[in-house]
Amino acid sequence: MISVEDALNRILDFIEVLETEEKPLLDCLGQVLAEDVCAPFDVPPQDNSAMDGYAVQAESIAGASPEHPTILRVIGEAAAGHISQLRLEPGTAVRIMTGASLPRGADTVVPFEDTDEVDPNRVSAMGSEIAIRVSLARGSNVRRKGEDMARGELVVECGRLLRPAEIGALATLGKPKARVIRRPVVGILATGDEVLEIDQPLLPGKIYNSNSYSLAAQAIACGGIPKLFGVAPDNREQLSQAVRCGLDCDMLITSGGVSLGDYDVVKQVLAAEGDVSFWTVRIKPGKPLAFGTFRRGDGKRIPHLGLPGNPVSSMVTFEVFARPAIFKMMGRTDLARPTVRAIMEDAVKNRDGRRVFARVVVSQRGDTYYARVTGAQGSGILTSMVKANGLAIIPEAAEEVKPGEPVEVVMLNWGNVQY
Ligand code: AMP
Ligand code: MG
């Protein structure tokens, strides 16, 4: 038996980061930037007002107070979207709107609240006077040219995950497209004579193919593009054929046919068609696991992850082994999910020295997280996953975790962050 880390490292060693693609900015959300993006100009491009108010020279209002306001002559207005032609002299002010470029000569903005302009929406203050009731430090309420992004500055570096903030930053720089690492196409093939497609009538002795759907959904959730190749029966010819079709992808995931007592043909086919190792991994659920590569017609080697057929085992092994592999292909370096420390409220036994991923519900009471097991933990009990928001890690060496003992929990959902 090999350890979880060993298995994961062997898989990751083989996985390579995919090529890049250039596409419309918004389509890049959730992908990793494959270029350095520098600012071609200053942001903001000019000094501009952070408030609705009056642009002034700080010196003109030195000593102004509510009791002794300074009266300035208003020489015009500056609105957002225009470069003002006005030039401010000492003792004058320009009525200015938020975002408007500062007129030449102005260095400070006095908000309406600190003037005697009662209604900021009144038609125009042109030609009038304004009483300023505060003195302000030079530069107050002014957004400086280049204060957010200076021309030439590296704003979002190669390798960064594009979240909404980065998408906005690239838009600020007028970039309609970005170069990102492409998403992997993840082929998904179920195996088993007993497994039926979900749009077929249910027949005696058969079960529906849930694995392809849970695995495809997991692939989507971590950024991949699933491609379903249906169900291959446990016979050599058809399975070989299905595997060959399934190589039209960046990674092939199969479910079933890798357990020890299984109908051997699946292993034979995998071994004959590719360079596949079968491992028993010190993990529960999901002990039997296959990993290898298939050489495609075009010479490319496609990684294959053979997950166990039991629905919980296939989901948990996807989580532990396939998700980091997909992340790596996408250029991500943050491969692990966040974990929390929680107090177990139920006992979990661990008799055979494997790392148990117990399905739990984590809740917070006060400052402490608590984890409750989601009922029966059999590897066929998919509802144990349905009810869970986390996987509690019971270490290999722990024969039992008793109620009240702390555990580390991998969070599958967190607050309103689903999957
Ligand atoms: P296997 O790993 O092929 O021995 O499969 C173990 C068990 O997992 C089978 O007995 C089925 O009950 C279940 N199983 C296998 N494949 C699927 C599938 N695609 N969808 C749902 N359950 C499956
Ligand atoms: Mg099977």
Coordinates of C-alpha atoms and ligand atoms in Angstrom, one line a residue:
M1 CA 0.0 0.0 0.0
I2 CA 1.2 3.5 -0.8
S3 CA 0.4 6.6 1.1
V4 CA -2.0 9.3 0.0
E5 CA 0.9 11.7 -0.5
D6 CA 2.9 9.2 -2.5
A7 CA 0.0 8.5 -4.8
L8 CA -0.7 12.2 -5.2
N9 CA 2.9 13.1 -5.9
R10 CA 3.2 10.3 -8.5
I11 CA 0.1 11.7 -10.2
L12 CA 1.2 15.3 -10.1
D13 CA 4.7 14.4 -11.3
F14 CA 3.2 13.3 -14.5
I15 CA 0.7 16.2 -14.9
E16 CA 1.8 19.2 -17.0
V17 CA 0.5 22.6 -17.1
L18 CA -1.6 23.1 -20.3
E19 CA -1.0 25.6 -23.1
T20 CA -2.4 29.1 -23.1
E21 CA -5.3 30.6 -25.0
E22 CA -6.3 34.2 -25.6
K23 CA -10.0 34.9 -25.1
P24 CA -12.5 37.6 -24.2
L25 CA -11.8 39.0 -20.7
L26 CA -15.0 37.8 -19.0
D27 CA -14.5 34.2 -20.2
C28 CA -11.2 34.1 -18.3
L29 CA -12.8 34.2 -14.9
G30 CA -11.4 31.3 -12.8
Q31 CA -8.4 30.8 -15.1
V32 CA -4.7 31.5 -14.5
L33 CA -3.2 34.5 -16.2
A34 CA -0.4 33.5 -18.6
E35 CA 1.1 37.0 -19.2
D36 CA 2.3 39.9 -17.1
V37 CA -0.1 42.8 -17.4
C38 CA 1.5 46.2 -17.0
A39 CA -0.3 49.5 -17.0
P40 CA 0.1 51.2 -20.4
F41 CA -1.0 54.5 -18.8
D42 CA -1.6 56.0 -15.4
V43 CA -4.8 55.1 -13.5
P44 CA -6.3 57.5 -12.8
P45 CA -5.1 59.3 -15.9
Q46 CA -5.3 62.7 -14.3
D47 CA -5.7 64.2 -10.8
N48 CA -9.4 64.2 -10.2
S49 CA -11.9 64.9 -7.5
A50 CA -12.9 62.2 -5.0
M51 CA -15.9 64.3 -3.9
D52 CA -18.6 66.6 -5.1
G53 CA -17.6 70.0 -4.0
Y54 CA -15.2 72.9 -4.8
A55 CA -11.8 72.7 -6.3
V56 CA -9.5 75.2 -4.6
Q57 CA -6.0 76.0 -3.8
A58 CA -5.3 74.9 -0.2
E59 CA -3.6 78.2 0.5
S60 CA -6.7 80.1 -0.4
I61 CA -8.6 78.5 2.5
A62 CA -5.9 78.4 5.1
G63 CA -7.5 79.5 8.4
A64 CA -11.1 79.0 7.2
S65 CA -13.5 77.7 9.9
P66 CA -17.3 77.5 10.5
E67 CA -17.1 80.8 12.5
H68 CA -14.8 82.5 10.0
P69 CA -15.5 81.1 6.5
T70 CA -13.3 82.1 3.6
I71 CA -15.3 83.5 0.6
L72 CA -14.0 82.4 -2.8
R73 CA -15.2 83.5 -6.2
V74 CA -16.6 80.6 -8.3
I75 CA -15.2 80.8 -11.8
G76 CA -17.0 77.8 -13.3
E77 CA -17.8 74.1 -13.1
A78 CA -15.9 70.9 -13.9
A79 CA -17.9 67.8 -14.8
A80 CA -16.7 64.2 -15.0
G81 CA -15.7 63.1 -18.5
H82 CA -14.2 66.5 -19.6
I83 CA -10.9 68.2 -19.3
S84 CA -11.6 71.6 -17.8
Q85 CA -10.1 74.6 -19.6
L86 CA -10.4 76.7 -16.5
R87 CA -7.4 77.9 -14.6
L88 CA -7.7 78.5 -10.9
E89 CA -6.1 81.6 -9.3
P90 CA -5.7 82.3 -5.6
G91 CA -9.0 83.2 -4.1
T92 CA -11.1 81.4 -6.7
A93 CA -12.9 78.0 -6.8
V94 CA -14.4 75.7 -9.4
R95 CA -17.5 73.7 -8.6
I96 CA -16.5 70.1 -9.3
M97 CA -18.2 66.7 -9.5
T98 CA -16.7 63.4 -8.4
G99 CA -14.4 62.0 -11.0
A100 CA -14.0 65.3 -12.8
S101 CA -10.4 66.2 -13.7
L102 CA -9.0 68.9 -11.5
P103 CA -8.7 72.2 -13.3
R104 CA -5.2 73.6 -13.7
G105 CA -4.1 75.4 -10.5
A106 CA -6.4 73.5 -8.2
D107 CA -4.8 71.1 -5.6
T108 CA -7.6 70.4 -3.1
V109 CA -11.3 69.7 -3.1
V110 CA -13.7 71.0 -0.4
P111 CA -16.8 68.8 -0.1
F112 CA -20.2 70.5 -0.4
E113 CA -20.8 69.7 3.3
D114 CA -18.0 72.0 4.3
T115 CA -19.3 74.9 2.2
D116 CA -22.5 77.0 2.4
E117 CA -23.9 75.3 -0.7
V118 CA -26.9 73.7 0.9
D119 CA -28.4 71.9 -2.1
P120 CA -25.7 70.3 -4.3
N121 CA -28.2 69.8 -7.0
R122 CA -29.0 73.5 -7.6
V123 CA -28.7 74.5 -11.2
S124 CA -25.4 76.3 -11.3
A125 CA -23.1 78.3 -9.0
M126 CA -21.5 80.1 -12.0
G127 CA -20.5 83.6 -11.3
S128 CA -21.4 83.4 -7.6
E129 CA -19.4 83.2 -4.4
I130 CA -18.9 80.3 -2.1
A131 CA -18.2 80.3 1.6
I132 CA -15.7 77.6 2.7
R133 CA -15.9 76.5 6.3
V134 CA -12.8 74.4 6.7
S135 CA -9.1 74.6 6.0
L136 CA -7.8 71.4 4.4
A137 CA -4.3 70.0 3.8
R138 CA -3.2 70.3 0.2
G139 CA -4.3 67.3 -1.8
S140 CA -7.4 66.5 0.3
N141 CA -10.1 64.8 -1.6
V142 CA -8.0 64.5 -4.7
R143 CA -7.2 61.2 -6.4
R144 CA -3.7 61.6 -7.7
K145 CA -2.8 60.7 -11.2
G146 CA -1.4 57.1 -11.2
E147 CA -2.2 56.5 -7.5
D148 CA -3.9 53.2 -8.3
M149 CA -1.7 52.0 -11.2
A150 CA 1.3 53.9 -12.4
R151 CA 2.2 53.8 -16.1
G152 CA 4.6 50.8 -16.6
E153 CA 3.8 49.2 -13.3
L154 CA 3.1 45.4 -13.2
V155 CA -0.6 45.2 -12.2
V156 CA -1.5 41.5 -12.5
E157 CA 1.4 39.1 -12.8
C158 CA 1.6 35.9 -14.8
G159 CA 0.4 33.0 -12.7
R160 CA -2.4 34.9 -10.9
L161 CA -5.9 33.4 -10.7
L162 CA -8.3 35.7 -12.4
R163 CA -11.0 36.6 -9.9
P164 CA -13.5 39.4 -10.3
A165 CA -11.0 41.9 -8.9
E166 CA -8.3 41.0 -11.5
I167 CA -10.9 41.0 -14.3
G168 CA -11.8 44.5 -13.2
A169 CA -8.2 45.6 -13.1
L170 CA -7.6 44.3 -16.6
A171 CA -10.7 46.1 -17.8
T172 CA -9.4 49.3 -16.2
L173 CA -6.4 48.9 -18.4
G174 CA -8.6 48.6 -21.5
K175 CA -7.8 45.0 -22.2
P176 CA -10.7 43.3 -23.9
K177 CA -8.9 39.9 -24.1
A178 CA -6.4 38.1 -21.8
R179 CA -4.0 35.2 -22.3
V180 CA -4.7 32.4 -19.8
I181 CA -3.9 28.8 -19.3
R182 CA -6.7 26.8 -20.9
R183 CA -9.1 24.6 -19.0
P184 CA -8.6 20.9 -19.3
V185 CA -11.0 18.6 -21.0
V186 CA -11.7 15.8 -18.6
G187 CA -12.9 12.6 -20.2
I188 CA -15.2 10.5 -18.0
L189 CA -15.9 6.9 -18.7
A190 CA -17.9 4.6 -16.4
T191 CA -17.5 0.9 -16.5
G192 CA -19.6 -2.1 -15.4
D193 CA -22.1 -4.5 -16.9
E194 CA -24.5 -3.4 -14.1
V195 CA -24.4 0.3 -14.9
L196 CA -27.2 1.9 -17.0
E197 CA -27.4 5.3 -18.5
I198 CA -29.7 7.5 -16.5
D199 CA -32.2 8.0 -19.3
Q200 CA -32.8 4.2 -19.7
P201 CA -35.6 2.3 -17.9
L202 CA -34.2 0.7 -14.8
L203 CA -33.9 -3.1 -15.2
P204 CA -33.5 -5.8 -12.6
G205 CA -29.9 -6.1 -11.3
K206 CA -28.9 -2.8 -12.8
I207 CA -28.1 0.6 -11.3
Y208 CA -27.9 4.0 -12.8
N209 CA -24.6 5.6 -13.7
S210 CA -24.3 8.2 -11.0
N211 CA -20.5 8.3 -11.0
S212 CA -20.2 9.9 -14.4
Y213 CA -22.4 12.7 -13.2
S214 CA -20.9 13.3 -9.8
L215 CA -17.4 13.2 -11.4
A216 CA -18.4 15.5 -14.2
A217 CA -19.9 17.9 -11.8
Q218 CA -16.8 17.8 -9.7
A219 CA -14.7 18.4 -12.8
I220 CA -16.8 21.5 -13.6
A221 CA -16.6 22.7 -10.0
C222 CA -12.8 22.8 -10.2
G223 CA -12.6 24.4 -13.5
G224 CA -12.4 21.5 -16.0
I225 CA -14.6 20.8 -19.0
P226 CA -16.1 17.3 -18.6
K227 CA -16.6 15.1 -21.6
L228 CA -18.8 12.1 -20.9
F229 CA -18.0 8.9 -22.8
G230 CA -20.9 6.8 -21.4
V231 CA -20.6 3.4 -19.8
A232 CA -18.3 0.7 -21.1
P233 CA -19.3 -2.9 -20.3
D234 CA -16.9 -5.3 -18.6
N235 CA -15.7 -6.9 -21.9
R236 CA -12.4 -6.5 -23.5
E237 CA -13.3 -5.3 -27.0
Q238 CA -15.9 -2.7 -26.0
L239 CA -13.9 -1.4 -23.1
S240 CA -10.8 -1.0 -25.3
Q241 CA -12.9 0.9 -27.9
A242 CA -14.4 3.1 -25.2
V243 CA -11.0 3.9 -23.8
R244 CA -9.6 4.8 -27.2
C245 CA -12.6 7.2 -27.8
G246 CA -12.0 8.6 -24.3
L247 CA -8.5 9.7 -25.2
D248 CA -9.9 12.7 -26.9
C249 CA -9.2 14.8 -23.8
D250 CA -6.5 16.0 -21.5
M251 CA -7.1 13.5 -18.8
L252 CA -9.3 10.4 -18.7
I253 CA -11.1 9.4 -15.6
T254 CA -12.7 6.0 -15.4
S255 CA -14.8 4.7 -12.6
G256 CA -15.0 1.1 -11.5
G257 CA -13.2 -2.1 -12.4
V258 CA -10.1 -1.5 -10.3
S259 CA -11.1 -3.3 -7.1
L260 CA -9.3 -6.5 -6.2
G261 CA -12.2 -8.9 -6.6
D262 CA -13.4 -7.2 -9.8
Y263 CA -13.9 -8.8 -13.1
D264 CA -10.3 -8.7 -14.3
V265 CA -11.0 -7.7 -17.8
V266 CA -11.0 -4.0 -16.9
K267 CA -7.5 -4.1 -15.5
Q268 CA -6.3 -6.2 -18.4
V269 CA -7.6 -3.7 -20.9
L270 CA -6.1 -0.8 -19.1
A271 CA -2.8 -2.5 -18.8
A272 CA -2.8 -3.6 -22.4
E273 CA -3.9 -0.2 -23.8
G274 CA -1.6 2.0 -21.7
D275 CA 1.1 2.2 -19.2
V276 CA -1.0 1.8 -16.1
S277 CA -0.2 1.0 -12.5
F278 CA -2.6 -0.3 -10.0
W279 CA -2.1 0.9 -6.5
T280 CA -3.6 0.2 -3.2
V281 CA -3.6 3.5 -1.5
R282 CA -3.8 4.0 2.3
I283 CA -7.1 5.8 2.0
K284 CA -10.6 5.0 3.0
P285 CA -12.8 5.1 1.1
G286 CA -11.0 4.4 -2.2
K287 CA -8.2 2.0 -1.5
P288 CA -7.9 0.6 -5.1
L289 CA -6.7 3.2 -7.6
A290 CA -5.2 3.0 -11.1
F291 CA -3.0 5.7 -12.5
G292 CA -1.2 5.6 -15.8
T293 CA -1.0 7.0 -19.3
F294 CA -2.4 6.0 -22.6
R295 CA -0.6 6.8 -25.9
R296 CA -2.9 8.4 -28.3
G297 CA -2.8 8.0 -32.1
D298 CA -1.0 11.3 -32.4
G299 CA 1.6 10.1 -29.9
K300 CA 0.4 12.2 -27.1
R301 CA 0.3 10.5 -23.7
I302 CA -3.0 11.1 -21.9
P303 CA -3.0 10.6 -18.1
H304 CA -5.6 8.2 -16.8
L305 CA -7.0 8.0 -13.4
G306 CA -8.9 4.9 -12.6
L307 CA -11.2 5.5 -9.6
P308 CA -13.1 2.9 -7.7
G309 CA -16.7 2.3 -8.7
N310 CA -18.4 2.8 -5.4
P311 CA -20.0 6.3 -5.5
V312 CA -18.5 7.7 -2.4
S313 CA -15.1 6.2 -3.2
S314 CA -15.1 7.7 -6.6
M315 CA -16.1 11.2 -5.3
V316 CA -13.6 11.1 -2.5
T317 CA -10.7 9.9 -4.7
F318 CA -11.6 12.6 -7.2
E319 CA -11.4 15.1 -4.5
V320 CA -8.1 13.9 -3.2
F321 CA -6.3 13.0 -6.5
A322 CA -8.1 14.4 -9.5
R323 CA -8.9 17.9 -8.3
P324 CA -5.3 18.8 -7.6
A325 CA -4.3 17.3 -10.9
I326 CA -6.9 19.4 -12.8
F327 CA -5.8 22.5 -10.8
K328 CA -2.2 21.8 -11.8
M329 CA -3.1 21.5 -15.5
M330 CA -4.8 24.9 -15.1
G331 CA -1.6 26.4 -13.8
R332 CA -2.9 26.7 -10.3
T333 CA -0.4 26.3 -7.4
D334 CA -2.9 26.4 -4.6
L335 CA -3.8 22.8 -4.9
A336 CA -5.3 22.0 -1.5
R337 CA -8.6 23.1 -0.2
P338 CA -8.8 25.1 3.0
T339 CA -9.2 23.0 6.1
V340 CA -10.5 23.9 9.6
R341 CA -9.9 22.3 12.9
A342 CA -13.1 21.0 14.4
I343 CA -14.1 19.0 17.5
M344 CA -15.5 15.6 16.5
E345 CA -18.9 15.0 18.1
D346 CA -19.0 11.3 17.0
A347 CA -16.5 8.5 17.4
V348 CA -14.8 7.3 14.2
K349 CA -12.9 4.1 14.2
N350 CA -10.0 3.4 11.9
R351 CA -8.9 -0.2 12.2
D352 CA -6.6 -0.8 9.2
G353 CA -4.2 2.1 9.3
R354 CA -5.6 4.0 6.4
R355 CA -6.4 7.7 6.2
V356 CA -10.1 8.0 6.6
F357 CA -12.0 10.8 5.0
A358 CA -15.2 10.8 7.1
R359 CA -18.2 12.6 5.7
V360 CA -19.1 15.3 8.2
V361 CA -21.3 18.4 8.7
V362 CA -19.2 21.2 10.2
S363 CA -21.0 23.8 12.2
Q364 CA -19.8 26.7 14.3
R365 CA -20.8 27.4 17.8
G366 CA -19.1 30.4 19.4
D367 CA -15.5 30.4 18.3
T368 CA -15.3 26.6 17.8
Y369 CA -16.1 24.4 14.9
Y370 CA -17.8 21.0 15.5
A371 CA -18.0 18.1 13.1
R372 CA -20.8 15.5 13.1
V373 CA -20.6 12.3 11.0
T374 CA -23.3 12.2 8.4
G375 CA -24.7 8.8 9.3
A376 CA -23.6 5.5 7.8
Q377 CA -20.2 5.7 6.2
G378 CA -20.3 2.9 3.7
S379 CA -18.5 3.7 0.4
G380 CA -21.8 3.0 -1.5
I381 CA -23.8 5.4 0.7
L382 CA -23.9 8.5 -1.6
T383 CA -26.3 10.3 0.8
S384 CA -23.4 10.5 3.3
M385 CA -21.8 12.9 0.7
V386 CA -25.1 14.6 0.0
K387 CA -25.4 15.5 3.7
A388 CA -21.8 16.5 4.2
N389 CA -20.1 19.9 3.9
G390 CA -16.6 18.6 4.8
L391 CA -14.4 15.5 4.9
A392 CA -12.8 15.0 8.3
I393 CA -9.3 13.5 8.1
I394 CA -8.8 10.6 10.5
P395 CA -5.0 10.0 10.4
E396 CA -3.6 6.6 9.5
A397 CA -2.1 6.2 13.0
A398 CA -5.3 7.1 14.9
E399 CA -7.2 3.9 15.7
E400 CA -10.1 5.9 16.8
V401 CA -11.1 9.5 17.1
K402 CA -13.3 9.9 20.2
P403 CA -16.0 12.6 20.7
G404 CA -14.4 15.8 21.9
E405 CA -11.1 15.2 20.0
P406 CA -10.0 17.7 17.4
V407 CA -9.7 16.7 13.7
E408 CA -8.8 18.6 10.5
V409 CA -11.7 18.9 8.1
V410 CA -11.3 19.6 4.4
M411 CA -14.2 22.0 3.7
L412 CA -16.2 21.1 0.6
N413 CA -18.5 24.1 1.0
W414 CA -18.0 27.0 3.2
G415 CA -20.8 29.4 4.2
N416 CA -22.5 30.3 1.0
V417 CA -19.5 29.1 -1.1
Q418 CA -20.8 25.9 -2.6
Y419 CA -18.7 22.9 -3.8
Ligands
AMP1 P1 -16.3 -1.7 -9.1 O1 -15.2 -0.8 -8.6 O2 -16.4 -1.7 -10.6 O3 -16.1 -3.0 -8.5 O4 -17.6 -1.1 -8.6 C1 -18.0 -1.2 -7.2 C2 -19.4 -0.8 -7.1 O5 -19.6 0.5 -7.4 C3 -20.4 -1.6 -8.0 O6 -20.8 -2.7 -7.4 C4 -21.5 -0.6 -8.2 O7 -22.4 -0.8 -7.1 C5 -20.9 0.7 -8.0 N1 -20.7 1.4 -9.3 C6 -19.8 1.1 -10.2 N2 -19.8 2.0 -11.2 C7 -20.8 2.9 -10.9 C8 -21.4 4.0 -11.6 N3 -20.9 4.4 -12.7 N4 -22.4 4.6 -11.0 C9 -22.8 4.2 -9.8 N5 -22.4 3.2 -9.1 C10 -21.4 2.5 -9.7
MG2 MG -17.3 -2.9 -12.0

